[in-house]
Every structure is written in structure tokens, then in C-alpha cells.
Short mmCIF file of N, CA and C in Angstrom, two decimals:
data_model
loop_
_atom_site.label_atom_id
_atom_site.label_comp_id
_atom_site.label_asym_id
_atom_site.label_seq_id
_atom_site.Cartn_x
_atom_site.Cartn_y
_atom_site.Cartn_z
N MET A 96 0.80 -1.31 -0.12
CA MET A 96 -0.39 0.33 -0.17
C MET A 96 1.06 0.90 0.15
N ILE A 97 0.68 2.67 -0.49
CA ILE A 97 0.88 3.22 -1.19
C ILE A 97 0.33 4.92 -0.30
N ILE A 98 0.91 5.03 0.07
CA ILE A 98 -0.38 6.49 1.11
C ILE A 98 0.85 8.16 0.36
N LEU A 99 0.04 8.52 0.26
CA LEU A 99 1.16 9.65 -0.75
C LEU A 99 -0.06 11.20 -0.10
N SER A 100 0.50 12.25 -0.26
CA SER A 100 -0.24 13.51 -0.18
C SER A 100 0.90 14.48 -0.93
N SER A 101 0.63 14.50 -1.87
CA SER A 101 1.04 14.72 -3.68
C SER A 101 1.03 16.54 -3.17
N VAL A 102 2.61 17.03 -3.51
CA VAL A 102 2.58 18.30 -4.11
C VAL A 102 2.47 18.61 -5.60
N ASP A 103 2.25 17.74 -6.34
CA ASP A 103 2.23 17.62 -7.99
C ASP A 103 1.02 17.15 -8.10
N THR A 104 -0.09 16.90 -8.53
CA THR A 104 -1.27 16.53 -7.82
C THR A 104 -1.20 15.01 -9.52
N LYS A 105 -0.67 16.65 -10.72
CA LYS A 105 -0.57 15.90 -12.13
C LYS A 105 0.77 15.14 -12.28
N GLY A 106 1.63 15.72 -11.58
CA GLY A 106 2.56 14.99 -12.53
C GLY A 106 3.00 13.36 -11.73
N ILE A 107 1.79 13.53 -10.59
CA ILE A 107 3.29 11.87 -9.53
C ILE A 107 1.05 10.52 -10.84
N ALA A 108 0.79 11.68 -11.56
CA ALA A 108 -0.49 10.60 -12.56
C ALA A 108 -0.09 9.42 -12.99
N ALA A 109 1.50 9.67 -13.42
CA ALA A 109 1.97 8.13 -13.99
C ALA A 109 2.43 7.59 -12.78
N ALA A 110 3.02 7.96 -11.88
CA ALA A 110 3.80 6.52 -10.93
C ALA A 110 2.67 6.43 -10.60
N VAL A 111 1.28 7.17 -10.16
CA VAL A 111 0.23 6.03 -9.66
C VAL A 111 -0.22 4.93 -10.43
N GLY A 112 -0.38 5.48 -11.55
CA GLY A 112 -1.25 4.40 -12.78
C GLY A 112 0.19 3.26 -11.99
N GLN A 113 1.28 3.30 -12.52
CA GLN A 113 1.90 2.17 -12.50
C GLN A 113 1.85 1.22 -11.42
N ALA A 114 1.82 1.90 -9.92
CA ALA A 114 1.08 1.36 -8.69
C ALA A 114 0.15 0.59 -8.49
N LYS A 115 -0.33 1.52 -9.76
CA LYS A 115 -1.96 0.91 -9.06
C LYS A 115 -1.67 -1.01 -10.72
N ALA A 116 -0.81 -0.72 -11.53
CA ALA A 116 -0.65 -1.14 -12.12
C ALA A 116 0.02 -2.70 -11.84
N ALA A 117 0.70 -2.49 -11.27
CA ALA A 117 1.22 -3.45 -10.45
C ALA A 117 0.15 -4.12 -8.77
N GLY A 118 -0.72 -3.95 -9.09
CA GLY A 118 -1.48 -4.03 -7.82
C GLY A 118 -1.25 -3.76 -6.62
N ILE A 119 -1.23 -2.20 -6.63
CA ILE A 119 -0.30 -2.10 -5.22
C ILE A 119 -1.55 -1.20 -4.62
N PRO A 120 -2.37 -0.64 -3.70
CA PRO A 120 -3.30 -0.17 -3.54
C PRO A 120 -2.94 0.82 -3.11
N ILE A 121 -3.61 2.38 -4.29
CA ILE A 121 -3.41 3.48 -3.72
C ILE A 121 -3.93 4.53 -2.16
N ILE A 122 -3.82 5.09 -2.00
CA ILE A 122 -4.35 6.27 -0.69
C ILE A 122 -3.77 7.67 -1.12
N SER A 123 -4.35 8.64 -1.31
CA SER A 123 -4.08 10.34 -1.48
C SER A 123 -4.52 10.56 0.05
N VAL A 124 -4.13 11.14 0.51
CA VAL A 124 -3.56 11.99 2.11
C VAL A 124 -4.37 13.69 1.28
N ASP A 125 -5.78 14.44 1.68
CA ASP A 125 -5.01 15.89 1.60
C ASP A 125 -5.10 16.68 0.54
N THR A 126 -4.90 15.88 -0.36
CA THR A 126 -4.98 15.95 -2.18
C THR A 126 -5.56 15.27 -2.81
N ILE A 127 -6.23 15.88 -3.76
CA ILE A 127 -6.71 14.64 -4.94
C ILE A 127 -5.22 14.35 -6.16
N SER A 128 -5.04 13.19 -5.47
CA SER A 128 -4.40 12.89 -6.46
C SER A 128 -4.88 12.66 -8.83
N GLU A 129 -3.99 13.07 -9.62
CA GLU A 129 -4.58 11.88 -11.16
C GLU A 129 -3.85 11.31 -11.06
N GLY A 130 -4.76 9.47 -11.60
CA GLY A 130 -3.56 8.44 -12.02
C GLY A 130 -4.41 7.56 -11.57
N GLY A 131 -5.69 7.26 -11.10
CA GLY A 131 -6.54 6.91 -10.57
C GLY A 131 -6.45 6.02 -8.78
N VAL A 132 -5.69 6.52 -7.98
CA VAL A 132 -5.98 6.26 -6.87
C VAL A 132 -7.13 5.59 -6.13
N ASN A 133 -7.13 4.44 -4.89
CA ASN A 133 -8.63 3.37 -4.27
C ASN A 133 -8.97 4.43 -3.72
N ALA A 134 -8.46 5.69 -3.16
CA ALA A 134 -9.14 6.21 -2.52
C ALA A 134 -8.76 7.23 -1.59
N SER A 135 -9.37 8.50 -1.41
CA SER A 135 -9.45 10.02 -1.03
C SER A 135 -9.60 9.93 0.62
N VAL A 136 -8.09 10.86 1.35
CA VAL A 136 -8.35 10.90 2.88
C VAL A 136 -8.33 12.68 2.83
N THR A 137 -9.46 14.24 2.75
CA THR A 137 -9.51 14.62 2.37
C THR A 137 -10.07 15.46 3.46
N SER A 138 -9.83 16.88 3.77
CA SER A 138 -10.80 17.23 5.01
C SER A 138 -11.97 18.70 4.08
N ASP A 139 -12.13 18.89 4.55
CA ASP A 139 -13.06 20.27 3.94
C ASP A 139 -12.39 21.30 2.99
N ASN A 140 -11.23 21.24 2.41
CA ASN A 140 -11.16 22.55 2.86
C ASN A 140 -10.99 24.22 2.16
N VAL A 141 -12.55 23.83 1.34
CA VAL A 141 -13.57 24.97 0.93
C VAL A 141 -13.80 25.62 1.87
N GLN A 142 -15.01 24.79 2.87
CA GLN A 142 -15.05 24.89 4.70
C GLN A 142 -14.23 25.43 5.00
N ALA A 143 -13.35 24.76 5.16
CA ALA A 143 -11.86 25.85 6.17
C ALA A 143 -11.34 26.60 5.82
N GLY A 144 -10.91 27.13 4.97
CA GLY A 144 -10.81 28.20 3.80
C GLY A 144 -12.35 29.43 4.24
N ARG A 145 -13.13 28.74 4.27
CA ARG A 145 -14.67 29.54 4.81
C ARG A 145 -14.40 29.92 5.78
N ILE A 146 -13.96 29.43 6.97
CA ILE A 146 -13.89 30.05 8.39
C ILE A 146 -13.30 30.48 8.68
N ALA A 147 -11.90 30.64 8.30
CA ALA A 147 -11.18 31.61 8.05
C ALA A 147 -11.39 32.90 7.90
N GLY A 148 -12.15 33.49 7.03
CA GLY A 148 -12.66 33.77 6.36
C GLY A 148 -13.87 34.67 6.71
N GLU A 149 -14.30 33.97 7.02
CA GLU A 149 -15.43 34.61 8.51
C GLU A 149 -15.43 35.43 8.87
N TYR A 150 -13.95 34.90 10.19
CA TYR A 150 -13.60 34.69 11.06
C TYR A 150 -12.15 36.01 11.45
N LEU A 151 -12.41 36.55 10.37
CA LEU A 151 -11.08 37.76 9.46
C LEU A 151 -12.41 38.77 9.38
N VAL A 152 -13.19 38.58 8.59
CA VAL A 152 -14.68 39.45 8.31
C VAL A 152 -14.52 40.13 9.51
N LYS A 153 -15.45 39.06 10.45
CA LYS A 153 -16.00 39.81 12.14
C LYS A 153 -14.76 40.69 12.90
N ARG A 154 -13.40 39.87 12.95
CA ARG A 154 -12.27 40.14 13.54
C ARG A 154 -11.61 42.36 12.83
N LEU A 155 -11.78 41.84 11.34
CA LEU A 155 -11.89 43.42 10.54
C LEU A 155 -13.23 44.29 11.02
N ASN A 156 -14.22 44.13 11.29
CA ASN A 156 -15.03 45.30 10.92
C ASN A 156 -15.87 44.76 10.10
N GLY A 157 -15.17 43.60 8.80
CA GLY A 157 -15.94 43.96 7.64
C GLY A 157 -14.93 44.90 6.71
N LYS A 158 -14.50 45.47 6.97
CA LYS A 158 -13.16 46.54 5.81
C LYS A 158 -11.58 46.05 6.47
N GLY A 159 -11.11 46.36 5.60
CA GLY A 159 -9.40 45.96 5.47
C GLY A 159 -8.75 46.06 4.77
N ASN A 160 -7.72 45.29 4.72
CA ASN A 160 -6.23 45.31 3.86
C ASN A 160 -5.95 43.94 3.78
N ILE A 161 -6.01 42.62 2.99
CA ILE A 161 -5.94 40.99 4.03
C ILE A 161 -4.47 40.80 2.57
N ALA A 162 -3.21 40.51 3.54
CA ALA A 162 -2.79 40.17 2.45
C ALA A 162 -2.45 38.14 2.21
N VAL A 163 -2.55 38.09 0.92
CA VAL A 163 -2.56 35.82 1.03
C VAL A 163 -1.16 35.80 0.46
N LEU A 164 -0.86 35.02 1.25
CA LEU A 164 0.45 33.22 1.29
C LEU A 164 0.14 32.09 0.94
N ASP A 165 -0.77 31.61 -0.11
CA ASP A 165 -0.54 30.69 -0.49
C ASP A 165 0.46 29.36 -0.70
N GLY A 166 0.10 28.26 -1.33
CA GLY A 166 1.18 27.70 -1.86
C GLY A 166 1.10 26.78 -3.24
N PRO A 167 1.95 25.62 -3.25
CA PRO A 167 1.21 24.49 -4.61
C PRO A 167 -0.15 24.65 -4.75
N PRO A 168 -0.20 24.66 -6.26
CA PRO A 168 -1.74 24.67 -6.50
C PRO A 168 -2.38 23.36 -7.02
N VAL A 169 -2.15 22.29 -5.69
CA VAL A 169 -3.32 21.49 -5.22
C VAL A 169 -4.61 21.92 -4.32
N SER A 170 -5.18 20.65 -4.88
CA SER A 170 -6.78 21.47 -4.73
C SER A 170 -6.98 21.49 -2.97
N ALA A 171 -5.84 21.03 -2.60
CA ALA A 171 -6.03 21.25 -0.52
C ALA A 171 -5.89 23.29 -0.81
N VAL A 172 -4.81 23.77 -1.10
CA VAL A 172 -4.63 25.09 -1.73
C VAL A 172 -5.40 25.35 -2.26
N THR A 173 -6.65 25.34 -3.94
CA THR A 173 -7.39 25.49 -4.14
C THR A 173 -8.34 25.67 -3.22
N ASP A 174 -8.94 24.85 -2.89
CA ASP A 174 -9.76 25.02 -2.40
C ASP A 174 -10.21 25.53 -0.75
N ARG A 175 -8.76 25.94 -0.11
CA ARG A 175 -9.00 26.62 1.03
C ARG A 175 -9.45 28.24 0.98
N ILE A 176 -8.10 28.54 -0.38
CA ILE A 176 -8.37 29.74 -1.12
C ILE A 176 -9.74 30.11 -1.73
N ALA A 177 -10.38 29.40 -2.53
CA ALA A 177 -11.48 29.32 -2.86
C ALA A 177 -12.55 29.87 -1.85
N GLY A 178 -12.58 29.43 -0.57
CA GLY A 178 -13.67 28.86 0.24
C GLY A 178 -13.12 30.15 1.28
N PHE A 179 -11.97 30.63 1.84
CA PHE A 179 -11.61 31.40 2.06
C PHE A 179 -11.73 33.33 1.35
N LYS A 180 -12.00 33.18 0.41
CA LYS A 180 -12.83 34.23 -0.76
C LYS A 180 -14.28 34.75 -1.00
N GLU A 181 -14.58 33.17 -0.97
CA GLU A 181 -16.55 33.24 -0.81
C GLU A 181 -16.91 34.21 0.39
N ALA A 182 -16.29 33.93 1.92
CA ALA A 182 -16.40 34.28 2.60
C ALA A 182 -16.31 36.04 2.99
N LEU A 183 -14.67 36.05 2.29
CA LEU A 183 -15.07 37.54 1.99
C LEU A 183 -15.57 38.58 1.34
N LYS A 184 -16.56 38.11 0.13
CA LYS A 184 -17.47 38.15 -0.73
C LYS A 184 -18.88 39.42 0.43
N THR A 185 -18.26 38.74 1.42
CA THR A 185 -19.93 38.96 2.30
C THR A 185 -19.02 40.99 2.55
N ALA A 186 -18.28 40.84 2.61
CA ALA A 186 -17.26 42.20 3.07
C ALA A 186 -16.53 42.87 1.83
N PRO A 187 -17.89 43.79 1.08
CA PRO A 187 -16.96 43.94 0.08
C PRO A 187 -15.85 46.06 0.35
N GLY A 188 -16.17 45.43 2.18
CA GLY A 188 -14.46 46.84 2.77
C GLY A 188 -13.74 46.00 3.47
N ILE A 189 -13.44 44.89 2.50
CA ILE A 189 -12.17 44.00 2.49
C ILE A 189 -11.96 44.04 0.99
N LYS A 190 -10.65 43.76 1.02
CA LYS A 190 -9.60 43.96 0.03
C LYS A 190 -8.19 42.73 -0.02
N ILE A 191 -8.03 42.20 -1.11
CA ILE A 191 -6.55 41.12 -1.02
C ILE A 191 -5.51 42.40 -1.65
N VAL A 192 -5.13 42.46 -1.20
CA VAL A 192 -3.97 43.68 -2.09
C VAL A 192 -3.22 42.98 -2.88
N ALA A 193 -2.98 42.06 -2.10
CA ALA A 193 -1.88 40.99 -2.46
C ALA A 193 -1.43 39.40 -2.29
N ASN A 194 -1.07 38.99 -3.31
CA ASN A 194 -1.33 37.71 -3.15
C ASN A 194 -0.60 36.28 -4.03
N GLN A 195 0.51 36.60 -2.85
CA GLN A 195 1.49 35.34 -3.24
C GLN A 195 2.38 34.08 -3.41
N ASN A 196 2.53 32.87 -3.67
CA ASN A 196 2.76 32.33 -3.71
C ASN A 196 3.82 31.74 -2.94
N GLY A 197 4.20 30.73 -1.83
CA GLY A 197 5.17 31.01 -1.43
C GLY A 197 6.17 29.94 -1.62
N ASN A 198 5.06 28.63 -2.39
CA ASN A 198 5.67 27.57 -2.64
C ASN A 198 5.87 26.37 -1.52
N GLY A 199 5.13 26.50 -0.38
CA GLY A 199 5.06 25.67 0.04
C GLY A 199 6.58 25.87 1.51
N ASN A 200 7.22 27.10 1.07
CA ASN A 200 8.98 27.36 2.13
C ASN A 200 8.62 28.45 2.41
N ARG A 201 8.65 28.12 4.00
CA ARG A 201 9.15 29.11 5.22
C ARG A 201 10.53 30.79 4.35
N GLU A 202 11.57 29.83 3.68
CA GLU A 202 12.48 31.05 3.21
C GLU A 202 11.39 31.66 1.92
N THR A 203 11.46 31.32 1.08
CA THR A 203 10.92 32.01 0.60
C THR A 203 9.40 32.75 0.59
N SER A 204 8.81 32.57 1.90
CA SER A 204 7.22 32.61 2.54
C SER A 204 7.95 34.05 2.66
N LEU A 205 8.56 34.00 3.84
CA LEU A 205 9.32 35.32 4.27
C LEU A 205 10.15 36.77 3.59
N ALA A 206 10.55 35.88 2.23
CA ALA A 206 10.72 37.05 1.39
C ALA A 206 9.78 37.71 0.41
N LYS A 207 8.85 36.74 0.61
CA LYS A 207 7.46 37.60 -0.43
C LYS A 207 6.74 38.13 0.23
N MET A 208 6.37 37.62 1.97
CA MET A 208 5.76 38.50 2.69
C MET A 208 6.32 39.99 2.96
N GLU A 209 8.05 40.02 3.54
CA GLU A 209 9.01 41.18 3.40
C GLU A 209 8.20 42.57 1.80
N THR A 210 8.41 41.76 0.71
CA THR A 210 7.90 42.33 -0.53
C THR A 210 7.17 43.17 0.28
N ILE A 211 6.04 42.42 0.53
CA ILE A 211 4.08 42.62 0.32
C ILE A 211 4.57 43.43 1.02
N LEU A 212 5.03 43.39 2.76
CA LEU A 212 4.58 45.24 3.63
C LEU A 212 5.42 46.15 3.21
N GLN A 213 6.82 46.45 2.52
CA GLN A 213 7.63 47.21 1.66
C GLN A 213 7.05 47.53 1.00
N ALA A 214 5.49 46.94 -0.50
CA ALA A 214 5.12 47.48 -0.99
C ALA A 214 4.15 48.36 -0.59
N ASN A 215 3.37 47.56 0.22
CA ASN A 215 2.50 48.48 1.34
C ASN A 215 2.26 49.61 2.10
N GLY A 216 3.48 49.90 2.68
CA GLY A 216 3.65 50.62 3.89
C GLY A 216 3.46 49.78 4.74
N LYS A 217 4.10 50.85 5.54
CA LYS A 217 3.97 50.38 7.37
C LYS A 217 2.30 50.95 7.81
N GLY A 218 1.72 49.35 8.58
CA GLY A 218 0.18 49.69 8.94
C GLY A 218 -0.76 49.76 8.20
N GLN A 219 -0.04 49.42 6.72
CA GLN A 219 -1.57 49.68 4.73
C GLN A 219 -1.90 47.97 5.52
N ILE A 220 -1.22 46.93 6.15
CA ILE A 220 -2.06 45.50 5.68
C ILE A 220 -2.36 45.57 8.03
N ASP A 221 -4.18 44.32 6.58
CA ASP A 221 -4.54 44.63 8.58
C ASP A 221 -4.62 43.43 9.23
N ALA A 222 -4.44 42.86 7.85
CA ALA A 222 -4.10 40.91 8.32
C ALA A 222 -3.56 39.67 6.84
N VAL A 223 -3.17 39.04 7.69
CA VAL A 223 -2.26 37.41 6.86
C VAL A 223 -3.43 36.38 6.52
N PHE A 224 -3.41 36.13 5.21
CA PHE A 224 -3.78 34.63 5.21
C PHE A 224 -2.98 33.92 4.78
N ALA A 225 -2.44 32.93 5.63
CA ALA A 225 -1.37 32.01 4.84
C ALA A 225 -1.47 30.42 5.39
N ILE A 226 -0.77 29.85 4.72
CA ILE A 226 -1.51 28.16 4.12
C ILE A 226 -0.33 27.95 4.02
N ASN A 227 0.16 26.12 4.30
CA ASN A 227 0.52 25.37 3.34
C ASN A 227 1.86 25.64 3.94
N PHE A 228 2.09 26.33 4.80
CA PHE A 228 3.82 26.08 5.36
C PHE A 228 4.22 25.10 6.28
#
């Protein structure tokens, strides 16, 4: 049995197909990997993003500037961002002023956040939504 959580859900498809052809069961965790996995175990990432967005809407009283640091474009990340943005639609006074991909790497994310803060000036970012680090 292979249990995987892929950072490249499309790129792993050939390997998943080979393992499946060899009769090895494949279970994907927290991402939907291509290639014909036997089962997937995932959290509701849309709901998780929505909960985070609703929290920030409440904390910011419906207005403010948010920076988003996301990660590799896998289902867990894209779903969480979708839920987050869905929640922000209820607060037109909240703006996403920066959206950067930290590539799941702390050093890259730190550099991206430093750039965001420098570009927006002191006190211009009211909240940060960062995932997958």
C-alpha cells in the first residue's frame, strides 16, 4: 500500500498508474491525486477557508486590507483559497491587496511577505491569510 500527499497532483499520475497496474493500492491524503487512486482522505478545505475568512471579516469589522500567502496549486490549497474568498464576498470593505505563492517554503514565504510589507507601507496590511507552510 502507498499512502501519499502529493505536491504535484498531475505530475504524480504516471507513478500512481504504474503502482496501480502492479496491484498496489494507493491512498491519497488531503489532495486529490490523478492517476486513479483507490481512495482519498481529505478535509473540507473549502469550509476551512470559509471559516478563516469569516473570522477575519468579523475581526476586521468588515473592512481592511488582507495579504494572502498561498502554496502550490494542489486541491487542498486551491479549495481553501476558494472558501476564503467566498467568505470575503460578504464584506466589500475588505480587499486582498497582495496574493503571493510561497511554494510551501518558509524562506520563500518570508521573502514574499517582506516584499508585500515594503510595497504596502507601515500599517497598510490589516491581516494575513497564509496556508501550507
